[in-house]
Short mmCIF file of C-alpha atoms in Angstrom, two decimals:
data_model
loop_
_atom_site.label_atom_id
_atom_site.label_comp_id
_atom_site.label_asym_id
_atom_site.label_seq_id
_atom_site.Cartn_x
_atom_site.Cartn_y
_atom_site.Cartn_z
CA MET N 1 19.50 -8.08 30.64
CA THR N 2 20.13 -11.76 30.16
CA ARG N 3 16.42 -12.33 30.17
CA PHE N 4 15.96 -9.59 27.57
CA LEU N 5 18.61 -11.15 25.35
CA ALA N 6 16.96 -14.52 25.80
CA PHE N 7 13.69 -12.95 24.75
CA LEU N 8 15.29 -11.44 21.65
CA PHE N 9 16.84 -14.80 20.88
CA THR N 10 13.45 -16.46 21.14
CA LEU N 11 12.01 -13.91 18.75
CA ALA N 12 14.80 -14.45 16.24
CA MET N 13 14.81 -18.24 16.50
CA PRO N 14 12.00 -19.07 14.11
CA LEU N 15 13.33 -16.69 11.48
CA THR N 16 16.66 -18.38 10.88
CA ALA N 17 17.68 -21.96 10.45
CA SER N 18 20.88 -23.52 9.21
CA ALA N 19 22.38 -26.89 8.50
CA GLY N 20 26.05 -26.86 7.67
CA ASP N 21 26.62 -24.44 4.84
CA LEU N 22 22.95 -23.80 4.11
CA SER N 23 20.93 -21.19 5.93
CA VAL N 24 17.40 -19.82 5.73
CA THR N 25 16.49 -16.26 6.73
CA GLY N 26 13.40 -14.09 6.56
CA ALA N 27 11.03 -17.06 6.44
CA VAL N 28 7.34 -16.20 6.56
CA VAL N 29 3.96 -17.79 5.91
CA PRO N 30 1.53 -14.92 5.25
CA LEU N 31 -1.68 -15.49 7.20
CA ALA N 32 -4.05 -17.16 4.72
CA PRO N 33 -7.44 -15.65 3.85
CA PRO N 34 -10.44 -17.75 4.93
CA GLY N 35 -11.59 -20.64 2.78
CA VAL N 36 -8.45 -21.23 0.75
CA MET N 37 -7.05 -24.68 0.03
CA ALA N 38 -3.62 -23.39 -0.96
CA HIS N 39 -1.33 -20.66 0.27
CA ALA N 40 2.40 -19.96 0.34
CA ALA N 41 5.65 -19.72 2.29
CA TYR N 42 8.59 -17.46 1.47
CA PHE N 43 12.25 -17.26 2.60
CA ASN N 44 15.82 -16.62 1.52
CA LEU N 45 18.06 -19.67 1.16
CA THR N 46 21.82 -19.10 1.18
CA ASN N 47 24.64 -21.48 0.34
CA ASP N 48 27.87 -20.52 2.13
CA GLY N 49 29.63 -23.72 1.16
CA ALA N 50 32.12 -24.42 -1.60
CA GLU N 51 29.84 -26.67 -3.63
CA THR N 52 26.61 -26.10 -5.53
CA ARG N 53 23.61 -27.52 -3.66
CA ARG N 54 20.38 -28.64 -5.21
CA LEU N 55 17.02 -28.08 -3.52
CA ILE N 56 14.70 -30.85 -4.73
CA GLY N 57 11.61 -30.58 -2.59
CA VAL N 58 9.89 -29.55 0.60
CA ARG N 59 7.63 -31.08 3.25
CA ALA N 60 5.21 -29.04 5.34
CA GLU N 61 3.78 -30.38 8.57
CA GLY N 62 0.00 -29.98 8.70
CA TYR N 63 -0.47 -29.92 4.93
CA ALA N 64 -1.35 -32.71 2.53
CA MET N 65 1.27 -31.49 0.07
CA ALA N 66 3.89 -28.83 -0.45
CA HIS N 67 5.55 -27.98 -3.73
CA LEU N 68 8.29 -25.72 -5.00
CA HIS N 69 6.53 -23.35 -7.36
CA ARG N 70 7.22 -20.34 -9.48
CA SER N 71 4.69 -17.64 -10.44
CA GLU N 72 5.31 -15.94 -13.72
CA GLU N 73 3.56 -13.27 -15.63
CA MET N 74 3.64 -13.57 -19.39
CA ALA N 75 1.71 -11.18 -21.61
CA ASP N 76 -0.46 -10.11 -18.65
CA VAL N 77 -1.36 -13.71 -17.73
CA ALA N 78 -0.39 -14.94 -14.27
CA THR N 79 0.72 -18.56 -14.41
CA MET N 80 2.31 -21.01 -12.00
CA THR N 81 4.68 -23.83 -12.76
CA ALA N 82 6.06 -26.57 -10.54
CA VAL N 83 9.83 -26.42 -10.05
CA ASP N 84 11.63 -29.79 -9.84
CA ALA N 85 14.98 -28.56 -8.58
CA ILE N 86 16.82 -25.34 -7.82
CA ASP N 87 20.61 -25.13 -7.88
CA ILE N 88 22.23 -22.79 -5.37
CA ALA N 89 25.81 -21.91 -6.32
CA PRO N 90 28.48 -21.28 -3.67
CA GLY N 91 27.82 -17.89 -2.11
CA GLN N 92 24.43 -17.59 -3.79
CA SER N 93 21.13 -16.68 -2.13
CA ILE N 94 17.84 -17.83 -3.64
CA VAL N 95 14.91 -15.55 -2.83
CA PHE N 96 11.42 -16.97 -2.47
CA LYS N 97 9.03 -13.99 -2.68
CA PRO N 98 5.51 -13.07 -3.79
CA GLY N 99 5.16 -13.14 -7.56
CA GLY N 100 8.15 -15.46 -7.98
CA LEU N 101 9.49 -18.59 -6.34
CA HIS N 102 7.34 -19.82 -3.45
CA VAL N 103 6.49 -22.95 -1.53
CA MET N 104 2.89 -23.81 -2.28
CA LEU N 105 1.23 -25.22 0.85
CA MET N 106 -1.77 -27.33 -0.11
CA HIS N 107 -4.80 -28.63 1.77
CA PRO N 108 -4.13 -27.43 5.33
CA ALA N 109 -5.33 -29.80 8.04
CA ALA N 110 -6.39 -26.75 10.06
CA MET N 111 -6.47 -23.01 9.43
CA GLN N 112 -3.41 -21.22 10.75
CA ALA N 113 -3.65 -18.30 13.12
CA GLU N 114 -1.24 -15.41 13.46
CA GLY N 115 1.63 -16.48 15.75
CA ASP N 116 1.49 -20.15 14.75
CA THR N 117 4.49 -21.72 13.10
CA VAL N 118 4.68 -24.08 10.15
CA LEU N 119 7.49 -26.65 10.13
CA LEU N 120 9.01 -26.80 6.66
CA THR N 121 11.65 -29.38 5.83
CA LEU N 122 13.74 -28.51 2.80
CA LYS N 123 15.09 -31.54 0.96
CA PHE N 124 18.37 -31.50 -0.95
CA ALA N 125 19.75 -33.78 -3.68
CA ASN N 126 22.55 -35.12 -1.45
CA GLY N 127 19.97 -36.44 1.01
CA GLU N 128 20.41 -33.62 3.51
CA THR N 129 17.37 -31.94 5.00
CA LEU N 130 16.97 -28.51 6.58
CA PRO N 131 14.10 -28.01 9.02
CA VAL N 132 12.75 -24.45 9.33
CA GLN N 133 10.12 -23.19 11.78
CA VAL N 134 8.26 -20.53 9.80
CA PRO N 135 6.10 -17.98 11.62
CA VAL N 136 2.58 -17.25 10.35
CA THR N 137 2.36 -13.48 10.00
CA ARG N 138 -0.24 -11.06 8.70
CA LEU N 139 1.58 -9.24 5.91
CA ARG N 140 1.38 -5.47 5.74
CA HIS N 141 1.79 -4.05 2.29
CA GLY N 142 3.08 -0.57 1.66
CA SER N 143 5.28 1.58 -0.52
CA MET H 1 26.14 5.66 -29.33
CA ARG H 2 25.96 2.39 -27.47
CA ARG H 3 27.20 4.11 -24.35
CA LEU H 4 24.57 6.81 -24.76
CA ALA H 5 21.89 4.12 -25.06
CA LEU H 6 23.24 2.45 -21.93
CA ILE H 7 23.12 5.70 -19.99
CA PHE H 8 19.61 6.33 -21.26
CA SER H 9 18.48 2.88 -20.19
CA LEU H 10 19.97 3.40 -16.74
CA ILE H 11 18.08 6.65 -16.35
CA ALA H 12 14.87 5.37 -17.85
CA ALA H 13 14.72 1.99 -16.12
CA PRO H 14 13.49 3.31 -12.77
CA LEU H 15 10.83 5.32 -14.59
CA TRP H 16 9.59 2.28 -16.50
CA ALA H 17 9.56 0.36 -13.26
CA GLN H 18 7.16 2.97 -11.92
CA VAL H 19 4.58 2.48 -14.67
CA GLN H 20 1.63 1.10 -12.72
CA GLY H 21 -1.17 1.55 -15.20
CA VAL H 22 -2.21 2.15 -18.78
CA GLU H 23 -5.02 4.50 -19.69
CA LEU H 24 -7.15 3.27 -22.59
CA ASP H 25 -7.26 5.48 -25.69
CA ASP H 26 -11.06 5.33 -25.66
CA PRO H 27 -13.40 4.39 -22.81
CA VAL H 28 -15.10 1.01 -23.26
CA ALA H 29 -18.81 0.69 -22.41
CA LEU H 30 -19.59 -2.52 -20.52
CA PRO H 31 -22.44 -4.89 -21.43
CA ALA H 32 -25.04 -6.11 -18.93
CA PHE H 33 -23.73 -8.82 -16.56
CA HIS H 34 -24.85 -10.31 -13.26
CA LEU H 35 -22.60 -11.72 -10.52
CA GLU H 36 -23.45 -12.57 -6.92
CA ASN H 37 -21.97 -13.82 -3.67
CA ASP H 38 -22.69 -15.89 -0.55
CA ARG H 39 -24.07 -12.81 1.25
CA GLY H 40 -26.79 -12.30 -1.32
CA GLU H 41 -25.12 -9.20 -2.74
CA THR H 42 -25.09 -8.62 -6.48
CA PHE H 43 -22.57 -7.02 -8.78
CA ASP H 44 -23.90 -5.87 -12.14
CA ARG H 45 -23.59 -3.00 -14.59
CA ASP H 46 -25.87 -0.75 -12.51
CA THR H 47 -23.71 -1.10 -9.38
CA LEU H 48 -20.76 0.39 -11.29
CA THR H 49 -22.23 3.85 -11.69
CA GLY H 50 -21.51 6.74 -9.37
CA HIS H 51 -18.11 5.65 -8.06
CA TRP H 52 -14.74 4.28 -9.20
CA THR H 53 -14.30 0.51 -9.26
CA LEU H 54 -11.20 -1.70 -9.46
CA VAL H 55 -11.98 -5.22 -10.71
CA MET H 56 -9.51 -8.05 -10.19
CA PHE H 57 -10.03 -11.56 -11.57
CA GLY H 58 -8.59 -14.56 -9.73
CA PHE H 59 -9.40 -17.65 -7.70
CA LEU H 60 -9.30 -18.40 -3.98
CA SER H 61 -6.88 -21.32 -4.17
CA CYS H 62 -4.30 -19.05 -5.77
CA PRO H 63 -1.42 -19.35 -3.29
CA ASP H 64 0.80 -16.49 -4.34
CA VAL H 65 -0.32 -13.88 -6.88
CA CYS H 66 -3.92 -13.22 -5.77
CA PRO H 67 -3.29 -12.56 -2.05
CA PHE H 68 -0.27 -10.45 -2.94
CA THR H 69 -2.24 -8.39 -5.46
CA LEU H 70 -5.18 -7.85 -3.07
CA GLY H 71 -2.80 -6.88 -0.27
CA ASN H 72 -1.16 -4.39 -2.58
CA LEU H 73 -4.55 -3.06 -3.73
CA GLU H 74 -5.52 -2.53 -0.08
CA ALA H 75 -2.38 -0.42 0.42
CA ALA H 76 -2.92 1.36 -2.91
CA VAL H 77 -6.50 2.28 -2.05
CA THR H 78 -5.40 3.57 1.36
CA GLU H 79 -2.81 5.72 -0.42
CA THR H 80 -5.44 6.87 -2.92
CA SER H 81 -7.76 7.92 -0.10
CA MET H 82 -5.13 10.47 0.91
CA ARG H 83 -5.10 11.97 -2.58
CA VAL H 84 -8.77 12.06 -3.64
CA ARG H 85 -12.17 13.03 -2.21
CA PRO H 86 -13.75 10.32 -0.04
CA ASP H 87 -16.45 9.63 -2.64
CA ASN H 88 -13.74 9.06 -5.26
CA VAL H 89 -11.99 6.29 -3.31
CA PRO H 90 -12.33 3.22 -5.55
CA GLN H 91 -14.45 0.23 -4.60
CA VAL H 92 -12.35 -2.94 -4.97
CA VAL H 93 -14.14 -5.98 -6.41
CA PHE H 94 -12.59 -9.43 -6.58
CA VAL H 95 -14.25 -11.68 -9.17
CA SER H 96 -13.54 -15.39 -8.81
CA VAL H 97 -13.45 -17.19 -12.16
CA ASP H 98 -13.70 -20.49 -10.23
CA PRO H 99 -17.32 -20.56 -8.96
CA ALA H 100 -17.32 -24.35 -8.43
CA ARG H 101 -14.83 -24.02 -5.55
CA ASP H 102 -15.29 -20.41 -4.46
CA ALA H 103 -19.02 -19.56 -4.43
CA GLU H 104 -19.41 -20.22 -0.69
CA THR H 105 -16.46 -18.14 0.54
CA VAL H 106 -15.68 -15.48 -2.08
CA SER H 107 -17.19 -12.69 0.03
CA ASP H 108 -15.22 -13.47 3.21
CA TYR H 109 -12.08 -13.86 1.13
CA ALA H 110 -12.31 -10.33 -0.27
CA ARG H 111 -13.24 -8.83 3.11
CA TYR H 112 -10.17 -10.41 4.67
CA PHE H 113 -8.03 -7.90 2.77
CA HIS H 114 -10.23 -4.91 3.62
CA PRO H 115 -13.72 -4.73 5.16
CA ASP H 116 -14.89 -2.67 2.15
CA PHE H 117 -13.60 -5.10 -0.49
CA ARG H 118 -16.31 -7.15 -2.18
CA GLY H 119 -16.01 -10.62 -3.69
CA PHE H 120 -18.33 -12.09 -6.34
CA THR H 121 -18.64 -14.98 -8.72
CA GLY H 122 -21.50 -16.37 -10.76
CA ALA H 123 -22.62 -18.35 -13.78
CA ARG H 124 -19.89 -19.14 -16.28
CA ASP H 125 -21.48 -17.09 -19.08
CA GLN H 126 -21.77 -14.04 -16.80
CA ILE H 127 -18.13 -14.29 -15.75
CA ASP H 128 -17.15 -14.66 -19.40
CA THR H 129 -19.16 -11.57 -20.36
CA LEU H 130 -17.20 -9.41 -17.90
CA ILE H 131 -13.91 -11.09 -18.83
CA GLU H 132 -14.42 -10.35 -22.52
CA ALA H 133 -15.68 -6.82 -21.98
CA THR H 134 -12.58 -5.93 -19.95
CA ASP H 135 -10.25 -7.68 -22.42
CA SER H 136 -9.23 -10.07 -19.63
CA PHE H 137 -8.41 -13.78 -19.67
CA TYR H 138 -8.60 -16.94 -17.61
CA ARG H 139 -8.22 -20.67 -18.12
CA LEU H 140 -8.98 -23.56 -15.75
CA MET H 141 -6.09 -26.03 -15.94
CA LYS H 142 -6.28 -29.83 -15.89
CA PRO H 143 -6.80 -31.32 -12.39
CA ASP H 144 -3.93 -33.23 -10.80
CA ALA H 145 -4.23 -36.66 -9.14
CA SER H 146 -5.85 -35.08 -6.04
CA GLY H 147 -8.42 -33.20 -8.12
CA TYR H 148 -6.75 -29.86 -7.50
CA TYR H 149 -6.49 -27.59 -10.50
CA GLU H 150 -4.81 -24.29 -11.08
CA VAL H 151 -6.24 -21.31 -12.87
CA GLN H 152 -4.39 -18.97 -15.17
CA HIS H 153 -5.78 -15.47 -15.16
CA SER H 154 -5.06 -11.87 -16.12
CA ALA H 155 -2.56 -10.21 -13.85
CA SER H 156 -3.83 -6.68 -14.47
CA VAL H 157 -6.72 -4.93 -12.72
CA SER H 158 -9.52 -3.13 -14.61
CA VAL H 159 -10.32 0.47 -13.63
CA ILE H 160 -13.95 1.45 -14.20
CA ALA H 161 -15.05 5.09 -14.01
CA PRO H 162 -18.24 6.41 -12.33
CA ASP H 163 -19.96 6.48 -15.75
CA GLY H 164 -19.56 2.68 -15.88
CA THR H 165 -16.93 2.62 -18.63
CA LEU H 166 -13.60 0.81 -18.55
CA ARG H 167 -10.89 3.50 -18.50
CA ALA H 168 -7.56 1.90 -17.59
CA LYS H 169 -5.67 -1.19 -16.48
CA LEU H 170 -3.45 -1.34 -13.41
CA GLN H 171 -0.41 -3.53 -13.81
CA PRO H 172 1.87 -5.46 -11.46
CA PRO H 173 3.73 -4.96 -9.23
CA PHE H 174 0.99 -2.58 -7.97
CA ASP H 175 3.35 -0.40 -5.96
CA PRO H 176 0.89 1.35 -3.61
CA GLY H 177 2.26 4.90 -3.93
CA ALA H 178 2.73 4.79 -7.70
CA THR H 179 -0.66 3.11 -8.22
CA ALA H 180 -2.36 5.79 -6.09
CA GLU H 181 -0.63 8.49 -8.12
CA PHE H 182 -1.81 6.88 -11.35
CA LEU H 183 -5.40 6.66 -10.08
CA ALA H 184 -5.42 10.26 -8.84
CA ARG H 185 -4.17 11.50 -12.23
CA LEU H 186 -6.70 9.32 -14.05
CA GLN H 187 -9.49 10.89 -12.01
CA ILE H 188 -8.32 14.40 -12.89
CA ALA H 189 -8.24 13.49 -16.60
CA TYR H 190 -11.70 11.95 -16.27
CA ARG H 191 -13.21 15.09 -14.72
CA ARG H 192 -11.59 17.21 -17.41
CA SER H 193 -13.08 15.01 -20.13
CA LEU H 194 -16.55 15.41 -18.58
CA ASN H 195 -16.25 19.20 -18.53
CA GLN H 196 -15.30 19.50 -22.18
#
């Protein structure tokens, strides 16, 4: 039983990360199609503290660059804009998801395989950082 | 009155959210065009006839919207295959508007999402011909310091009937069930129009 719980714990480990009042859940890097020089990471970021926190950037191990980005659709045109900072109010969760906020991972050193993890480090305005191990997963779409 | 409007909007909102496509008032005939891929396959006006086709424009270095749309189209086509005859299951074609970066890998990219998906690109004027004919849009943005550039492009997907005419546009978020329902209804309307 202990071993089973340990196994479950191991499974859950990469999906959550926290530093103080900030926590990340549901983090995923969808397995990238072949040949791409950019893909994305998604997660939920929650602030359980009493003060607003400001996310100002992200680092991704194994990539030349990583940016906070937002996809938008205006008049049927899909566009992307870089996001300099995101404020997270006390009690608020910010959702990074397809078609909206995402971390753009650029120029991978090597192609990821399913089951790999990508180490993201979220950077905040007060100098704090939050490391997150994000699993690479083949996304299944459905209704 | 305001309360009535509020109630109406609450009832109607989920219905609007389910709108996954728009049928064109009149079918649009497509001009001749010629696209190709790294496997030596071609995509032109003749290859449109005899089956339904869904055409999506994008680029391979698109981190977010393109993979999400193609993943959703894969699920939508699977759902559609449960509603229509096997020969009416749409062929999905991804057209890269970024041939300079994508010509070597566009075919593998499309097949990653489904073995039957096809990816093409081609000469700029040929891409532009298909873009204009389907009332679509793209724009290559200015490169950054590393030489990387983004591409703005139409979010919607063109639906082409077996007679080679543009009939409808699918729109985000491409909910698989609702998109399949839209396509199945479109096919019924198409067959009716042929029998008139």
